[in-house]
Coordinates of C-alpha atoms in Angstrom, one line a residue:
X1 CA 0.1 0.2 0.1
X2 CA 1.5 3.5 -0.9
X3 CA 0.6 6.9 0.8
X4 CA 0.3 10.2 -1.3
X5 CA 3.8 11.0 -0.7
X6 CA 5.1 7.8 -2.1
X7 CA 3.0 8.3 -5.2
X8 CA 4.1 11.4 -5.7
X9 CA 7.6 11.0 -6.0
X10 CA 7.4 7.1 -7.5
X11 CA 8.3 6.5 -11.1
X12 CA 4.5 6.7 -12.0
X13 CA 4.7 10.3 -11.3
X14 CA 4.0 10.6 -15.2
X15 CA 0.5 8.9 -14.7
X16 CA -0.6 12.3 -13.1
X17 CA 1.3 14.7 -15.2
X18 CA 1.0 13.1 -18.6
X19 CA 2.9 15.3 -21.3
X20 CA 0.8 16.8 -24.2
X21 CA 0.4 14.6 -27.2
X22 CA 2.4 11.7 -25.5
X23 CA 0.9 8.7 -23.1
X24 CA 2.2 8.6 -19.6
X25 CA 2.8 4.8 -19.7
X26 CA 5.8 3.0 -21.9
X27 CA 3.7 1.7 -24.5
X28 CA 5.6 -1.8 -23.7
X29 CA 4.0 -2.2 -20.3
X30 CA 2.0 -5.4 -20.0
X31 CA -1.7 -4.7 -18.9
X32 CA -2.6 -6.4 -15.6
X33 CA -5.5 -8.3 -15.6
X34 CA -8.7 -7.0 -13.8
X35 CA -11.4 -8.8 -11.8
X36 CA -14.9 -7.7 -12.8
X37 CA -17.5 -6.3 -10.4
X38 CA -21.0 -5.3 -10.8
X39 CA -23.0 -4.8 -7.7
X40 CA -20.1 -5.8 -5.4
X41 CA -20.5 -8.0 -2.2
X42 CA -19.9 -4.9 -0.3
X43 CA -23.3 -3.6 -1.4
X44 CA -25.5 -6.4 0.2
X45 CA -23.9 -5.8 3.5
X46 CA -21.0 -7.2 5.7
X47 CA -19.2 -3.7 6.0
X48 CA -16.8 -4.7 8.6
X49 CA -13.4 -5.7 6.8
X50 CA -13.6 -2.5 5.0
X51 CA -14.4 -0.4 7.9
X52 CA -11.7 -1.7 9.8
X53 CA -9.1 -1.3 6.7
X54 CA -10.5 2.3 6.3
X55 CA -9.5 2.9 10.1
X56 CA -6.0 1.6 9.9
X57 CA -5.4 4.0 6.8
X58 CA -6.5 7.5 8.7
X59 CA -2.6 7.5 9.6
X60 CA -1.8 7.5 5.6
X61 CA -4.6 9.9 4.4
X62 CA -3.6 12.7 7.3
X63 CA -0.5 12.8 5.6
X64 CA -1.9 13.4 2.1
X65 CA -1.1 17.0 1.4
X66 CA 2.6 16.7 1.3
X67 CA 5.2 19.0 -0.1
X68 CA 5.4 16.9 -2.7
X69 CA 1.9 17.1 -3.9
X70 CA 2.3 21.3 -4.0
X71 CA 5.5 20.2 -6.4
X72 CA 2.6 18.2 -8.6
X73 CA -0.3 21.3 -8.7
X74 CA 2.8 24.2 -9.3
X75 CA 3.6 22.1 -12.5
X76 CA -0.1 21.8 -13.5
X77 CA -0.6 25.9 -13.4
X78 CA -2.4 27.5 -16.2
X79 CA -4.9 27.1 -18.6
X80 CA -8.5 27.4 -17.1
X81 CA -7.6 28.6 -13.9
X82 CA -5.3 27.3 -11.6
X83 CA -4.8 24.0 -9.8
X84 CA -5.5 24.0 -6.1
X85 CA -2.3 23.4 -4.1
X86 CA -4.1 21.6 -1.6
X87 CA -6.9 18.9 -1.8
X88 CA -10.2 18.0 -0.6
X89 CA -10.1 14.6 -1.8
X90 CA -7.6 12.2 -3.3
X91 CA -10.3 11.0 -5.6
X92 CA -13.7 12.8 -6.8
X93 CA -16.3 10.8 -8.3
X94 CA -19.1 12.7 -10.5
X95 CA -21.9 10.4 -10.7
X96 CA -23.2 7.5 -8.2
X97 CA -24.3 4.9 -10.0
X98 CA -22.5 1.3 -10.3
X99 CA -19.8 2.6 -12.0
X100 CA -19.0 5.4 -9.5
X101 CA -19.9 3.0 -6.6
X102 CA -17.6 0.5 -7.8
X103 CA -14.6 3.0 -8.2
X104 CA -15.4 4.3 -4.8
X105 CA -15.2 1.0 -3.4
X106 CA -11.8 0.1 -4.9
X107 CA -10.4 3.6 -4.3
X108 CA -10.8 3.2 -0.6
X109 CA -9.4 -0.2 -0.3
X110 CA -6.5 1.3 -1.7
X111 CA -6.4 4.0 1.1
X112 CA -8.0 6.9 -1.0
X113 CA -9.9 9.8 0.8
X114 CA -13.0 9.6 -1.7
X115 CA -16.1 11.9 -2.4
X116 CA -18.9 10.6 -4.8
X117 CA -21.4 13.5 -6.3
X118 CA -24.8 12.0 -7.1
X119 CA -27.3 14.8 -8.6
X120 CA -30.3 12.7 -8.8
X121 CA -30.6 9.3 -6.6
X122 CA -27.6 6.9 -5.6
X123 CA -27.3 3.6 -7.8
X124 CA -27.8 5.6 -11.5
X125 CA -29.6 4.3 -14.2
X126 CA -28.9 0.5 -13.4
X127 CA -30.3 0.5 -10.1
X128 CA -33.3 2.7 -10.7
X129 CA -34.1 2.8 -14.3
X130 CA -32.7 0.0 -16.1
X131 CA -30.8 -3.4 -14.8
X132 CA -32.2 -3.8 -11.7
X133 CA -36.0 -3.2 -11.9
X134 CA -36.0 -4.6 -15.6
X135 CA -34.6 -7.9 -13.9
X136 CA -37.5 -7.7 -11.6
X137 CA -40.6 -7.6 -14.3
X138 CA -38.4 -10.3 -16.1
X139 CA -38.6 -12.7 -13.1
X140 CA -42.4 -12.0 -13.2
X141 CA -42.8 -12.7 -16.9
X142 CA -40.3 -15.8 -16.8
X143 CA -42.8 -17.3 -14.0
X144 CA -45.8 -16.4 -16.0
X145 CA -44.6 -17.7 -19.1
X146 CA -43.6 -21.0 -17.7
X147 CA -46.9 -21.4 -15.5
X148 CA -49.0 -20.5 -19.1
X149 CA -46.8 -23.2 -20.8
X150 CA -49.4 -26.2 -20.6
X151 CA -47.2 -28.3 -22.8
X152 CA -44.2 -27.6 -21.0
X153 CA -46.1 -28.5 -17.3
X154 CA -47.8 -31.5 -18.7
X155 CA -44.2 -33.1 -19.5
X156 CA -43.3 -32.4 -16.0
X157 CA -46.3 -33.9 -14.6
X158 CA -47.7 -30.7 -13.1
X159 CA -51.4 -29.2 -13.6
X160 CA -52.0 -25.7 -12.5
X161 CA -55.0 -23.9 -13.0
X162 CA -55.4 -20.5 -14.9
X163 CA -52.1 -18.1 -14.0
X164 CA -53.1 -14.5 -13.2
X165 CA -51.0 -11.5 -12.2
X166 CA -51.7 -8.2 -10.3
X167 CA -50.3 -5.1 -12.3
X168 CA -49.6 -3.0 -9.1
X169 CA -48.1 -5.9 -7.5
X170 CA -45.8 -6.4 -10.1
X171 CA -44.7 -2.6 -10.6
X172 CA -44.4 -2.7 -6.7
X173 CA -41.9 -5.5 -6.9
X174 CA -39.5 -3.7 -9.0
X175 CA -39.9 -0.7 -7.5
X176 CA -39.1 -2.5 -4.0
X177 CA -36.1 -3.9 -5.4
X178 CA -34.3 -0.8 -6.7
X179 CA -34.8 0.8 -3.5
X180 CA -33.3 -1.8 -1.6
X181 CA -30.4 -2.1 -3.7
X182 CA -30.5 1.6 -3.8
X183 CA -30.4 1.5 0.0
X184 CA -27.3 -0.8 0.1
X185 CA -25.1 0.7 -2.1
X186 CA -25.7 4.0 -0.2
X187 CA -25.2 2.3 2.9
X188 CA -21.9 0.5 1.9
X189 CA -20.4 3.8 0.7
X190 CA -21.0 5.6 4.2
X191 CA -19.9 2.4 6.0
X192 CA -16.3 2.6 4.6
X193 CA -16.1 6.2 4.4
X194 CA -16.9 7.7 1.4
X195 CA -18.6 10.9 1.5
X196 CA -21.7 11.3 -0.8
X197 CA -22.1 14.8 -1.9
X198 CA -25.4 15.8 -3.2
X199 CA -26.0 18.3 -6.1
X200 CA -25.2 19.0 -9.8
X201 CA -21.6 18.3 -10.5
X202 CA -19.7 21.0 -12.6
X203 CA -16.0 21.0 -13.4
X204 CA -14.7 24.6 -13.0
X205 CA -10.9 24.1 -14.0
X206 CA -8.0 21.8 -12.9
X207 CA -8.7 19.5 -10.6
X208 CA -11.8 21.8 -9.1
X209 CA -15.6 20.8 -9.1
X210 CA -18.6 22.9 -8.1
X211 CA -21.3 20.7 -6.4
X212 CA -24.6 22.4 -6.6
X213 CA -25.2 26.1 -6.7
X214 CA -22.5 27.2 -4.3
X215 CA -20.3 24.5 -3.1
X216 CA -16.6 24.1 -4.3
X217 CA -14.4 20.9 -4.1
X218 CA -11.0 20.1 -5.1
X219 CA -9.4 16.7 -5.8
X220 CA -6.3 15.1 -7.0
X221 CA -7.9 13.1 -9.4
X222 CA -11.5 13.1 -10.9
X223 CA -13.7 10.6 -12.6
X224 CA -16.7 11.3 -14.9
X225 CA -19.3 8.7 -14.3
X226 CA -22.6 10.3 -15.3
X227 CA -23.9 7.5 -17.4
X228 CA -26.9 8.1 -20.0
X229 CA -30.2 8.5 -20.9
X230 CA -32.8 6.9 -23.2
X231 CA -32.5 8.2 -26.5
X232 CA -35.5 9.3 -28.6
X233 CA -34.9 10.3 -32.4
X234 CA -36.6 13.3 -33.8
X235 CA -39.9 13.1 -34.6
X236 CA -40.9 11.2 -32.0
X237 CA -43.5 12.7 -29.2
X238 CA -42.7 11.4 -25.7
X239 CA -45.8 11.8 -23.4
X240 CA -44.7 9.5 -20.9
X241 CA -48.2 7.2 -21.3
X242 CA -48.7 6.1 -24.5
X243 CA -45.5 7.0 -26.0
X244 CA -42.6 5.8 -23.6
X245 CA -38.9 5.1 -22.9
X246 CA -37.8 2.3 -21.0
X247 CA -37.6 4.6 -17.8
X248 CA -41.4 4.7 -17.7
X249 CA -41.7 1.2 -18.9
X250 CA -40.2 0.1 -15.8
X251 CA -43.1 1.8 -13.8
X252 CA -45.0 -0.8 -15.5
X253 CA -48.4 1.8 -15.1
X254 CA -50.4 0.3 -17.9
X255 CA -50.0 -3.3 -19.9
X256 CA -51.7 -2.3 -23.4
X257 CA -53.0 -4.5 -25.3
X258 CA -50.9 -3.9 -28.5
X259 CA -47.5 -1.8 -28.1
X260 CA -45.1 -1.3 -30.6
X261 CA -41.3 -1.6 -29.7
X262 CA -39.3 0.8 -31.9
X263 CA -35.9 -1.1 -31.8
X264 CA -34.5 -4.9 -31.4
X265 CA -31.7 -4.9 -29.5
X266 CA -31.4 -6.1 -26.0
X267 CA -34.0 -3.2 -24.1
X268 CA -36.5 -4.1 -27.0
X269 CA -36.0 -7.8 -26.5
X270 CA -36.5 -7.5 -23.1
X271 CA -39.4 -5.6 -23.0
X272 CA -41.4 -7.7 -25.5
X273 CA -40.3 -10.8 -23.0
X274 CA -42.0 -8.9 -20.2
X275 CA -45.1 -7.7 -22.2
X276 CA -46.2 -10.8 -24.1
X277 CA -45.8 -12.5 -21.0
X278 CA -48.5 -10.2 -19.4
X279 CA -50.6 -10.5 -22.5
X280 CA -49.6 -7.8 -25.0
X281 CA -49.4 -8.2 -28.7
X282 CA -46.1 -6.8 -29.9
X283 CA -45.2 -5.0 -32.9
X284 CA -41.0 -4.6 -33.4
X285 CA -39.9 -1.8 -35.6
X286 CA -36.5 -2.0 -36.6
X287 CA -34.5 0.2 -39.0
X288 CA -32.2 -2.5 -40.0
X289 CA -33.1 -5.4 -42.7
X290 CA -33.0 -7.9 -39.6
X291 CA -33.7 -8.3 -36.2
X292 CA -31.5 -8.2 -33.2
X293 CA -28.5 -6.2 -34.8
X294 CA -25.2 -6.7 -32.9
X295 CA -25.9 -10.4 -31.9
X296 CA -24.2 -13.0 -33.6
X297 CA -26.4 -14.1 -37.0
X298 CA -26.3 -17.5 -36.3
X299 CA -27.6 -17.3 -32.5
X300 CA -29.8 -14.3 -33.9
X301 CA -31.5 -16.5 -35.8
X302 CA -32.2 -19.1 -33.6
X303 CA -33.3 -16.7 -30.9
X304 CA -35.8 -15.3 -33.3
X305 CA -37.1 -18.8 -33.9
X306 CA -37.7 -19.1 -30.2
X307 CA -38.5 -15.5 -28.6
X308 CA -40.5 -13.8 -31.5
X309 CA -41.9 -16.3 -34.1
X310 CA -44.4 -18.3 -31.4
X311 CA -45.3 -15.4 -29.5
X312 CA -47.7 -12.8 -30.3
X313 CA -44.9 -10.8 -32.2
X314 CA -44.9 -9.6 -35.5
X315 CA -42.3 -6.7 -36.8
X316 CA -41.4 -4.3 -39.4
X317 CA -37.5 -4.1 -40.5
X318 CA -35.7 -2.0 -43.0
X319 CA -37.9 1.0 -41.6
X320 CA -37.7 4.1 -39.8
X321 CA -40.4 5.5 -37.5
X322 CA -40.4 8.7 -38.6
X323 CA -43.1 10.3 -36.6
X324 CA -45.0 9.1 -33.4
X325 CA -47.8 10.8 -32.2
X326 CA -49.4 10.1 -28.7
X327 CA -52.9 8.7 -28.3
X328 CA -55.2 11.5 -27.4
X329 CA -59.2 12.7 -27.7
X330 CA -60.1 9.1 -28.2
X331 CA -57.4 8.3 -30.9
X332 CA -54.7 5.5 -30.9
X333 CA -50.7 6.2 -30.9
X334 CA -50.1 6.9 -35.1
X335 CA -46.8 5.6 -36.3
X336 CA -45.4 6.7 -39.6
X337 CA -42.9 4.4 -41.1
X338 CA -40.9 5.2 -44.3
X339 CA -38.1 3.1 -45.8
X340 CA -34.9 3.1 -44.3
X341 CA -33.1 3.3 -47.6
X342 CA -35.3 5.1 -50.2
X343 CA -36.7 7.5 -47.6
X344 CA -40.2 6.9 -49.2
X345 CA -43.4 6.5 -47.2
X346 CA -44.1 2.8 -46.3
X347 CA -46.6 2.3 -43.7
X348 CA -48.8 4.0 -41.0
X349 CA -49.5 1.9 -37.4
X350 CA -52.4 2.8 -35.1
X351 CA -51.3 1.0 -31.8
X352 CA -52.5 1.5 -27.8
X353 CA -49.1 2.2 -27.1
X354 CA -45.4 2.9 -28.4
X355 CA -41.9 2.0 -26.5
X356 CA -39.0 3.5 -27.8
X357 CA -35.9 1.4 -27.2
X358 CA -33.2 3.0 -29.8
X359 CA -30.5 2.9 -27.5
X360 CA -29.3 5.6 -25.0
X361 CA -27.5 8.8 -25.3
X362 CA -24.3 9.7 -22.7
X363 CA -25.5 12.4 -20.1
X364 CA -22.6 14.9 -20.3
X365 CA -24.6 18.2 -20.7
X366 CA -23.9 20.7 -18.2
X367 CA -20.5 19.2 -16.9
X368 CA -18.5 22.0 -17.5
X369 CA -16.0 20.3 -19.9
X370 CA -15.5 23.6 -21.6
X371 CA -13.6 24.8 -18.7
X372 CA -11.0 22.1 -19.4
X373 CA -11.1 22.6 -23.0
X374 CA -12.9 19.0 -23.9
X375 CA -15.1 18.5 -26.7
X376 CA -17.6 15.9 -26.7
X377 CA -18.1 13.6 -29.8
X378 CA -21.7 13.2 -30.4
X379 CA -22.1 13.5 -26.5
X380 CA -19.5 11.1 -25.5
X381 CA -16.3 12.1 -23.7
X382 CA -13.3 11.4 -25.8
X383 CA -10.7 9.2 -23.6
X384 CA -7.7 6.9 -24.2
X385 CA -7.3 3.1 -23.5
X386 CA -6.3 4.2 -19.8
X387 CA -9.9 6.3 -19.5
X388 CA -8.0 9.5 -19.6
X389 CA -10.1 12.5 -21.1
X390 CA -8.9 13.6 -24.0
X391 CA -9.1 17.7 -24.9
X392 CA -9.6 19.5 -27.9
X393 CA -6.6 19.6 -29.5
X394 CA -5.6 15.9 -28.7
X395 CA -3.9 16.2 -25.7
X396 CA -4.4 14.1 -22.0
X397 CA -6.2 16.6 -19.4
X398 CA -4.0 15.9 -16.1
X399 CA -6.3 14.0 -13.7
X400 CA -9.2 14.0 -15.2
X401 CA -11.0 10.4 -16.5
X402 CA -14.0 9.2 -17.9
X403 CA -15.7 5.8 -17.4
X404 CA -19.0 3.9 -18.6
X405 CA -21.7 5.2 -20.5
X406 CA -20.4 8.9 -20.7
X407 CA -17.4 7.6 -22.7
X408 CA -19.4 5.3 -24.8
X409 CA -16.8 2.5 -25.1
X410 CA -19.1 -0.2 -23.7
X411 CA -22.5 0.9 -22.6
X412 CA -22.8 -1.9 -19.7
X413 CA -23.2 -1.2 -16.1
X414 CA -20.2 -3.8 -15.3
X415 CA -18.1 -2.5 -17.7
X416 CA -18.3 1.3 -16.2
X417 CA -17.3 -0.8 -12.7
X418 CA -14.6 -2.5 -14.3
X419 CA -13.6 0.8 -15.6
X420 CA -13.5 2.8 -12.7
X421 CA -11.3 -0.1 -10.9
X422 CA -8.8 0.2 -13.5
X423 CA -8.4 3.9 -13.0
X424 CA -8.1 3.5 -9.4
X425 CA -5.6 1.2 -10.1
X426 CA -3.8 3.6 -12.0
X427 CA -3.7 6.5 -9.9
X428 CA -2.7 4.3 -6.9
X429 CA 0.4 3.9 -9.1
X430 CA -0.4 0.6 -10.9
X431 CA -0.3 0.5 -14.7
X432 CA -3.6 -1.4 -16.0
X433 CA -5.6 -1.4 -19.6
X434 CA -9.0 -3.1 -19.4
X435 CA -9.6 -5.9 -22.2
X436 CA -13.0 -4.8 -23.2
X437 CA -13.3 -8.1 -25.5
X438 CA -13.2 -9.8 -22.0
X439 CA -16.4 -7.9 -20.6
X440 CA -19.7 -10.5 -21.4
X441 CA -23.1 -9.1 -22.1
X442 CA -26.1 -10.9 -21.8
X443 CA -29.8 -10.3 -22.6
X444 CA -32.3 -11.7 -20.3
X445 CA -35.3 -13.0 -22.2
X446 CA -36.6 -16.3 -21.6
X447 CA -34.6 -18.3 -22.4
X448 CA -31.5 -15.9 -22.0
X449 CA -28.4 -14.8 -24.6
X450 CA -25.5 -13.9 -23.7
X451 CA -22.0 -13.2 -25.6
X452 CA -18.0 -12.3 -25.0
X453 CA -15.6 -11.2 -27.3
X454 CA -16.4 -11.1 -31.2
X455 CA -19.3 -12.5 -33.4
X456 CA -18.5 -14.6 -36.3
X457 CA -18.7 -12.0 -39.0
X458 CA -16.3 -9.9 -36.6
X459 CA -13.7 -12.6 -36.3
X460 CA -13.6 -13.5 -39.8
X461 CA -12.8 -9.9 -40.5
X462 CA -10.2 -9.6 -38.2
X463 CA -8.8 -13.0 -39.7
X464 CA -8.7 -11.6 -43.2
X465 CA -6.9 -8.5 -42.1
X466 CA -4.3 -10.3 -40.2
X467 CA -3.9 -13.8 -41.6
X468 CA -4.8 -16.4 -39.3
X469 CA -7.9 -19.2 -39.8
X470 CA -10.8 -19.2 -37.5
X471 CA -12.9 -22.4 -36.4
X472 CA -16.3 -22.6 -35.1
X473 CA -17.4 -25.2 -32.4
X474 CA -20.8 -25.6 -31.2
X475 CA -23.1 -27.6 -28.6
X476 CA -26.6 -27.8 -28.2
X477 CA -28.3 -28.0 -25.0
X478 CA -30.6 -31.0 -26.1
X479 CA -27.2 -33.0 -25.3
X480 CA -27.0 -31.5 -21.6
X481 CA -28.8 -33.9 -18.7
X482 CA -29.6 -31.0 -16.7
X483 CA -31.6 -28.7 -19.2
X484 CA -33.3 -32.0 -20.2
X485 CA -34.3 -32.4 -16.4
X486 CA -35.3 -28.9 -16.4
X487 CA -37.0 -30.1 -20.2
X488 CA -35.4 -26.7 -21.1
X489 CA -33.2 -28.6 -23.9
X490 CA -33.9 -25.1 -26.7
X491 CA -30.4 -23.9 -26.9
X492 CA -27.1 -23.8 -28.4
X493 CA -23.4 -22.6 -27.4
X494 CA -21.0 -21.3 -30.1
X495 CA -17.3 -20.9 -29.6
X496 CA -15.3 -18.9 -32.3
X497 CA -11.7 -19.6 -31.9
X498 CA -8.1 -19.7 -33.5
X499 CA -7.0 -23.2 -34.5
X500 CA -3.2 -22.7 -34.7
X501 CA -3.2 -21.5 -31.0
X502 CA -6.2 -22.0 -29.3
X503 CA -7.1 -18.2 -28.7
X504 CA -10.8 -17.7 -27.9
X505 CA -12.0 -15.0 -30.2
X506 CA -15.7 -15.3 -29.0
X507 CA -18.5 -17.3 -27.2
X508 CA -22.1 -16.6 -27.9
X509 CA -24.6 -18.7 -25.6
X510 CA -28.5 -19.0 -26.5
X511 CA -30.5 -21.1 -23.5
X512 CA -31.2 -21.7 -20.0
X513 CA -29.1 -19.3 -17.5
X514 CA -26.9 -18.5 -20.5
X515 CA -26.1 -15.3 -18.5
X516 CA -24.5 -16.9 -15.8
X517 CA -22.7 -19.6 -18.0
X518 CA -20.9 -17.0 -19.9
X519 CA -18.4 -16.0 -17.4
X520 CA -16.4 -19.0 -17.7
X521 CA -15.5 -18.0 -21.0
X522 CA -15.1 -14.2 -20.3
X523 CA -12.5 -15.0 -17.6
X524 CA -10.5 -17.2 -20.0
X525 CA -10.6 -14.3 -22.3
X526 CA -9.3 -12.2 -19.4
X527 CA -6.8 -14.7 -18.4
X528 CA -5.6 -15.4 -21.4
X529 CA -6.2 -18.9 -21.0
X530 CA -6.3 -21.2 -24.5
X531 CA -8.5 -23.9 -25.4
X532 CA -6.3 -26.5 -25.1
X533 CA -5.8 -25.9 -21.0
X534 CA -9.2 -25.0 -20.3
X535 CA -10.7 -28.4 -22.2
X536 CA -9.1 -30.0 -19.3
X537 CA -11.1 -28.5 -16.5
X538 CA -13.4 -30.3 -14.5
X539 CA -17.2 -29.6 -14.4
X540 CA -19.8 -30.9 -12.0
X541 CA -22.1 -33.5 -13.2
X542 CA -25.0 -33.0 -14.3
X543 CA -24.8 -29.5 -14.3
X544 CA -25.5 -26.9 -17.5
X545 CA -21.8 -25.7 -17.0
X546 CA -20.8 -29.2 -18.9
X547 CA -22.7 -26.9 -22.4
X548 CA -19.4 -25.4 -22.2
X549 CA -17.2 -28.4 -20.9
X550 CA -18.5 -29.9 -24.1
X551 CA -17.9 -26.9 -26.2
X552 CA -14.4 -26.5 -25.4
X553 CA -13.8 -30.2 -26.0
X554 CA -15.2 -30.1 -29.1
X555 CA -12.7 -27.5 -30.4
X556 CA -9.7 -28.7 -32.5
X557 CA -6.8 -26.9 -32.0
X558 CA -3.2 -27.6 -33.8
X559 CA -1.0 -26.5 -30.9
X560 CA -0.7 -28.6 -28.0
X561 CA 0.9 -26.6 -25.6
X562 CA -0.6 -22.7 -25.0
X563 CA 1.5 -20.1 -26.4
X564 CA 2.1 -16.7 -24.6
X565 CA -0.8 -14.4 -23.8
X566 CA -1.2 -12.0 -26.5
X567 CA -1.9 -8.2 -25.2
X568 CA -5.5 -7.3 -24.4
X569 CA -7.2 -5.0 -26.6
X570 CA -8.6 -2.0 -25.6
X571 CA -11.4 -0.5 -27.7

């Protein structure tokens, strides 16, 4: 563990005072792998170990403002105001979502005096308007779907009378879960000594932030973690009742008979699962020529056969919704469609409600970035592979970092947390580059979809450019004992790899508990484990994990001995 004095005088001083147009780390430095975290253990209770650790570090934090720090501050003078000569915090985080929370907990573990600014509510989008409440709704839809499947229940020898639900009860379940997790996050930070500052954070200049209308605080290092908001295209009028975003949908104030969902990505798919389980008919509106863009095409094709075709879902592809008018005066929601390529009028739909699931936009307005000469790109804060903010001239902004949705590298809550931890590693003197290709993603439909690394088209494009061969291995859930015992044999696992070296390029899973199964593959990519090694691992029988066991064993690798791990790819 290092105090700020040793940091200031260490060989890593260049970390905090980067020279213009030059990376402050040697490019040959070997990145260190990082454990991933979403809502970490500390958020769920038992704060005593970290609290004890925090008390032990008091003697270190008391010596933070050393003479060496004054030398560092003086070297950064100039530009948009002068940096302070002493600091209120070692690390200040603007935004208390999952990314900011993960960074704060790790910073305290590293002995940093830490403050976090929240302008709305602790937990951000994930806890209050995203991951957490949506999973509560999806838990309900999963139960309903199972109870409604007479064929499935009869196969298990079960008989159940007609299933029903209480809409308000379902909505309360989602809201109560969000409140519980939000309180846990707040308590976890308070318990270990993180200062929670309430108000909008605005950067005034180097290492200086205004909180609310009048409070000004200073910090040796600052992390921007302000997240994102639903993106609503032009021409769409959102009234929060009949034309809604995911923020409104999670409140479940109504279950329309017929709802159009604009966008068939993660958000759209998950809500189609919820609404159809609760009795709605769904119409997808997708701008691209196929549903589920972004998924591996083979997985997407199977998922469409299972998740869309048998359900009360129809779809329009290759069209834009150029205008959506909310229902009023007894008239339905009106959706005007045009051809995505020709821009010619295509169709007009009349539905009971419309959900806009066209993605998310970074929440970066009003941050005061102009005060440190930073210009956003389509709203995103530009950063390098170490999450260091880049100014309008292409230079690194000293002591300023941006993580999560606000930088646009990978808009996932757990990616934000991993980026935040990576930044803390850096500011405490340990070089770190996060391998984003090792970060998994999941869509919590029934069955689930999960993925990590490259899709098959992406892998083949990379192989063509770099001159290597790509191989594919696949296994079915229909051959898995545990899946058959659950009468859930519909599913596929797909491995994309290099047969010459055994490097895992990507893994995609569609099937029961796919979101849990993906982590063996993601950790293998993160740790650089090759197929010829992981195929020797032992899996309990009978478990779903044997789907991946069979997947890795079926791969044909030419190399018998694992080659050295390649450098992580920072995207």
